[in-house]
């Protein structure tokens, strides 16, 4: 295969590796803050803290080229406003799930009261529809997945499926 002469690094009018940075875009969206994307991508990202759920989440929104949809903004608003209720309602199912996976080390007494001190916030993914990796919510809803690192399992993340500001399911992927 012959190398395309016009694509050689020495002939580019800009340094190699800066092409994508030329197409970066950002916008401010209510509840999300500043979201960043590239080119014609419909994926937007930011880093965000949600007081009740944790700090340092990478937030990824699967929106439109113009940003999140109204439904995604509304769903994210519900996630934020219901964060305390989500934390409370998901605690026992998360503990039960982790115990069923048999990954909790001997000597660790995991309870709903101490669960969150063992989990590390990882990501929040705002879907483009009602589907998430392990299921789906009602038609017309927007699925949001909140992911946490588990200290005893490095290969998988614990994930909470949130539909319309309500805890829907816990799973791991």
Short mmCIF file of C-alpha atoms in Angstrom, two decimals:
data_model
loop_
_atom_site.label_atom_id
_atom_site.label_comp_id
_atom_site.label_asym_id
_atom_site.label_seq_id
_atom_site.Cartn_x
_atom_site.Cartn_y
_atom_site.Cartn_z
CA UNK A 1 0.00 0.00 0.00
CA UNK A 2 1.57 3.28 -1.05
CA UNK A 3 1.63 6.02 1.56
CA UNK A 4 -0.37 9.07 0.59
CA UNK A 5 2.22 11.80 0.01
CA UNK A 6 -0.26 14.60 0.72
CA UNK A 7 -0.83 13.19 4.23
CA UNK A 8 2.78 13.14 5.33
CA UNK A 9 3.36 15.06 8.57
CA UNK A 10 5.98 17.28 6.97
CA UNK A 11 3.43 18.65 4.47
CA UNK A 12 0.62 19.47 6.91
CA UNK A 13 0.04 23.18 7.58
CA UNK A 14 -0.45 22.41 11.32
CA UNK A 15 1.28 20.09 13.80
CA UNK A 16 0.19 16.47 13.56
CA UNK A 17 -2.23 15.61 16.36
CA UNK A 18 -3.94 19.00 16.46
CA UNK A 19 -6.53 18.23 13.81
CA UNK A 20 -9.20 17.14 16.31
CA UNK A 21 -8.43 20.02 18.64
CA UNK A 22 -9.37 22.34 15.80
CA UNK A 23 -12.90 20.95 15.90
CA UNK A 24 -13.49 21.17 19.64
CA UNK A 25 -16.69 22.79 20.78
CA UNK A 26 -18.27 23.64 24.10
CA UNK A 27 -21.55 24.96 25.41
CA UNK A 28 -23.18 25.76 28.71
CA UNK A 29 -26.22 23.67 29.57
CA UNK A 30 -28.45 24.05 32.59
CA UNK A 31 -27.60 21.53 35.35
CA UNK A 32 -24.60 20.21 33.39
CA UNK A 33 -22.48 23.35 33.32
CA UNK A 34 -19.93 23.50 30.50
CA UNK A 35 -20.12 20.52 28.16
CA UNK A 36 -17.35 19.75 25.67
CA UNK A 37 -17.54 17.90 22.38
CA UNK A 38 -15.67 17.49 19.11
CA UNK A 39 -16.68 18.10 15.53
CA UNK A 40 -20.09 16.79 14.57
CA UNK A 41 -20.17 14.38 17.49
CA UNK A 42 -23.37 14.09 19.47
CA UNK A 43 -21.43 13.10 22.61
CA UNK A 44 -20.80 15.80 25.21
CA UNK A 45 -18.62 15.49 28.33
CA UNK A 46 -17.84 17.32 31.52
CA UNK A 47 -16.72 16.56 35.06
CA UNK A 48 -19.23 17.13 37.81
CA UNK A 49 -19.87 16.66 41.52
CA UNK A 50 -23.30 15.72 42.84
CA UNK A 51 -23.20 16.29 46.56
CA UNK A 52 -25.22 13.25 47.63
CA UNK A 53 -23.77 10.84 45.06
CA UNK A 54 -20.09 11.80 44.99
CA UNK A 55 -17.41 13.97 43.46
CA UNK A 56 -15.40 13.78 40.27
CA UNK A 57 -17.90 12.04 37.99
CA UNK A 58 -17.07 12.04 34.28
CA UNK A 59 -20.43 12.94 32.75
CA UNK A 60 -21.15 11.81 29.19
CA UNK A 61 -24.31 12.92 27.41
CA UNK A 62 -25.44 11.18 24.22
CA UNK A 63 -27.35 14.17 22.87
CA UNK A 64 -27.50 15.99 19.55
CA UNK A 65 -24.88 17.99 17.68
CA UNK A 66 -26.33 21.04 19.45
CA UNK A 67 -26.14 19.54 22.97
CA UNK A 68 -28.46 17.68 25.33
CA UNK A 69 -32.14 17.36 24.45
CA UNK A 70 -34.85 18.92 26.63
CA UNK A 71 -35.73 15.42 27.87
CA UNK A 72 -32.09 14.78 28.86
CA UNK A 73 -31.88 18.09 30.73
CA UNK A 74 -35.14 17.27 32.55
CA UNK A 75 -33.91 13.76 33.43
CA UNK A 76 -30.58 15.12 34.69
CA UNK A 77 -32.41 17.76 36.76
CA UNK A 78 -34.39 14.93 38.38
CA UNK A 79 -31.17 12.99 39.08
CA UNK A 80 -29.75 16.01 40.90
CA UNK A 81 -32.92 16.92 42.78
CA UNK A 82 -33.56 13.30 43.79
CA UNK A 83 -29.94 12.38 44.56
CA UNK A 84 -30.57 11.87 48.29
CA UNK A 85 -33.63 9.68 47.64
CA UNK A 86 -31.70 7.70 45.02
CA UNK A 87 -28.87 7.11 47.48
CA UNK A 88 -31.27 5.94 50.18
CA UNK A 89 -33.46 3.75 47.94
CA UNK A 90 -30.51 2.09 46.20
CA UNK A 91 -28.38 1.34 49.28
CA UNK A 92 -29.96 -1.97 50.33
CA UNK A 93 -30.26 -3.35 46.77
CA UNK A 94 -26.60 -2.40 46.13
CA UNK A 95 -25.43 -4.10 49.33
CA UNK A 96 -27.51 -7.20 48.49
CA UNK A 97 -26.12 -7.20 44.95
CA UNK A 98 -22.50 -6.95 46.11
CA UNK A 99 -23.05 -9.72 48.68
CA UNK A 100 -24.59 -11.96 45.99
CA UNK A 101 -21.48 -11.41 43.85
CA UNK A 102 -19.35 -12.79 46.71
CA UNK A 103 -16.65 -10.17 46.25
CA UNK A 104 -16.73 -8.53 49.68
CA UNK A 105 -13.58 -9.56 51.59
CA UNK A 106 -13.79 -11.33 54.93
CA UNK A 107 -13.79 -8.84 57.75
CA UNK A 108 -15.70 -6.17 55.80
CA UNK A 109 -19.18 -5.69 57.26
CA UNK A 110 -20.86 -3.91 54.36
CA UNK A 111 -24.15 -2.23 55.29
CA UNK A 112 -26.45 0.43 53.86
CA UNK A 113 -24.93 2.84 56.37
CA UNK A 114 -21.28 2.38 55.30
CA UNK A 115 -21.74 1.41 51.63
CA UNK A 116 -20.90 4.77 50.07
CA UNK A 117 -17.54 5.10 51.85
CA UNK A 118 -16.43 1.99 49.95
CA UNK A 119 -17.45 3.15 46.47
CA UNK A 120 -15.55 5.59 44.25
CA UNK A 121 -17.55 7.76 41.81
CA UNK A 122 -16.60 7.02 38.20
CA UNK A 123 -19.10 8.22 35.59
CA UNK A 124 -22.62 9.33 34.80
CA UNK A 125 -23.97 8.46 31.37
CA UNK A 126 -27.08 10.20 30.09
CA UNK A 127 -28.62 8.07 27.37
CA UNK A 128 -30.41 9.20 24.26
CA UNK A 129 -33.47 7.10 25.09
CA UNK A 130 -34.94 4.81 27.76
CA UNK A 131 -32.38 2.00 27.33
CA UNK A 132 -29.36 1.19 29.49
CA UNK A 133 -26.94 -1.74 29.32
CA UNK A 134 -29.03 -4.11 31.46
CA UNK A 135 -32.56 -3.09 30.55
CA UNK A 136 -34.85 -0.18 29.81
CA UNK A 137 -37.26 2.21 31.44
CA UNK A 138 -40.74 3.16 30.28
CA UNK A 139 -41.14 4.36 26.70
CA UNK A 140 -40.34 8.07 26.45
CA UNK A 141 -38.10 8.18 29.52
CA UNK A 142 -34.37 8.90 29.53
CA UNK A 143 -32.03 6.37 31.14
CA UNK A 144 -29.15 7.66 33.23
CA UNK A 145 -26.46 5.33 34.51
CA UNK A 146 -24.36 6.24 37.55
CA UNK A 147 -21.16 4.18 37.80
CA UNK A 148 -18.91 3.49 40.77
CA UNK A 149 -15.61 1.69 41.14
CA UNK A 150 -15.72 -1.22 43.58
CA UNK A 151 -12.59 -1.58 45.74
CA UNK A 152 -12.69 -5.38 45.67
CA UNK A 153 -13.31 -5.80 41.93
CA UNK A 154 -11.09 -3.97 39.48
CA UNK A 155 -12.55 -5.28 36.22
CA UNK A 156 -16.18 -4.25 36.64
CA UNK A 157 -18.04 -1.15 37.68
CA UNK A 158 -21.13 -1.07 39.83
CA UNK A 159 -23.88 0.73 37.93
CA UNK A 160 -27.14 2.28 39.06
CA UNK A 161 -29.84 2.70 36.44
CA UNK A 162 -31.87 5.85 37.11
CA UNK A 163 -35.13 6.57 35.29
CA UNK A 164 -36.88 9.92 35.78
CA UNK A 165 -35.00 10.59 39.02
CA UNK A 166 -35.85 7.18 40.49
CA UNK A 167 -33.53 4.27 41.21
CA UNK A 168 -34.47 1.52 38.76
CA UNK A 169 -31.86 -1.24 39.05
CA UNK A 170 -28.33 -2.12 40.11
CA UNK A 171 -26.02 -4.14 37.85
CA UNK A 172 -22.37 -4.56 36.99
CA UNK A 173 -20.64 -4.51 33.65
#
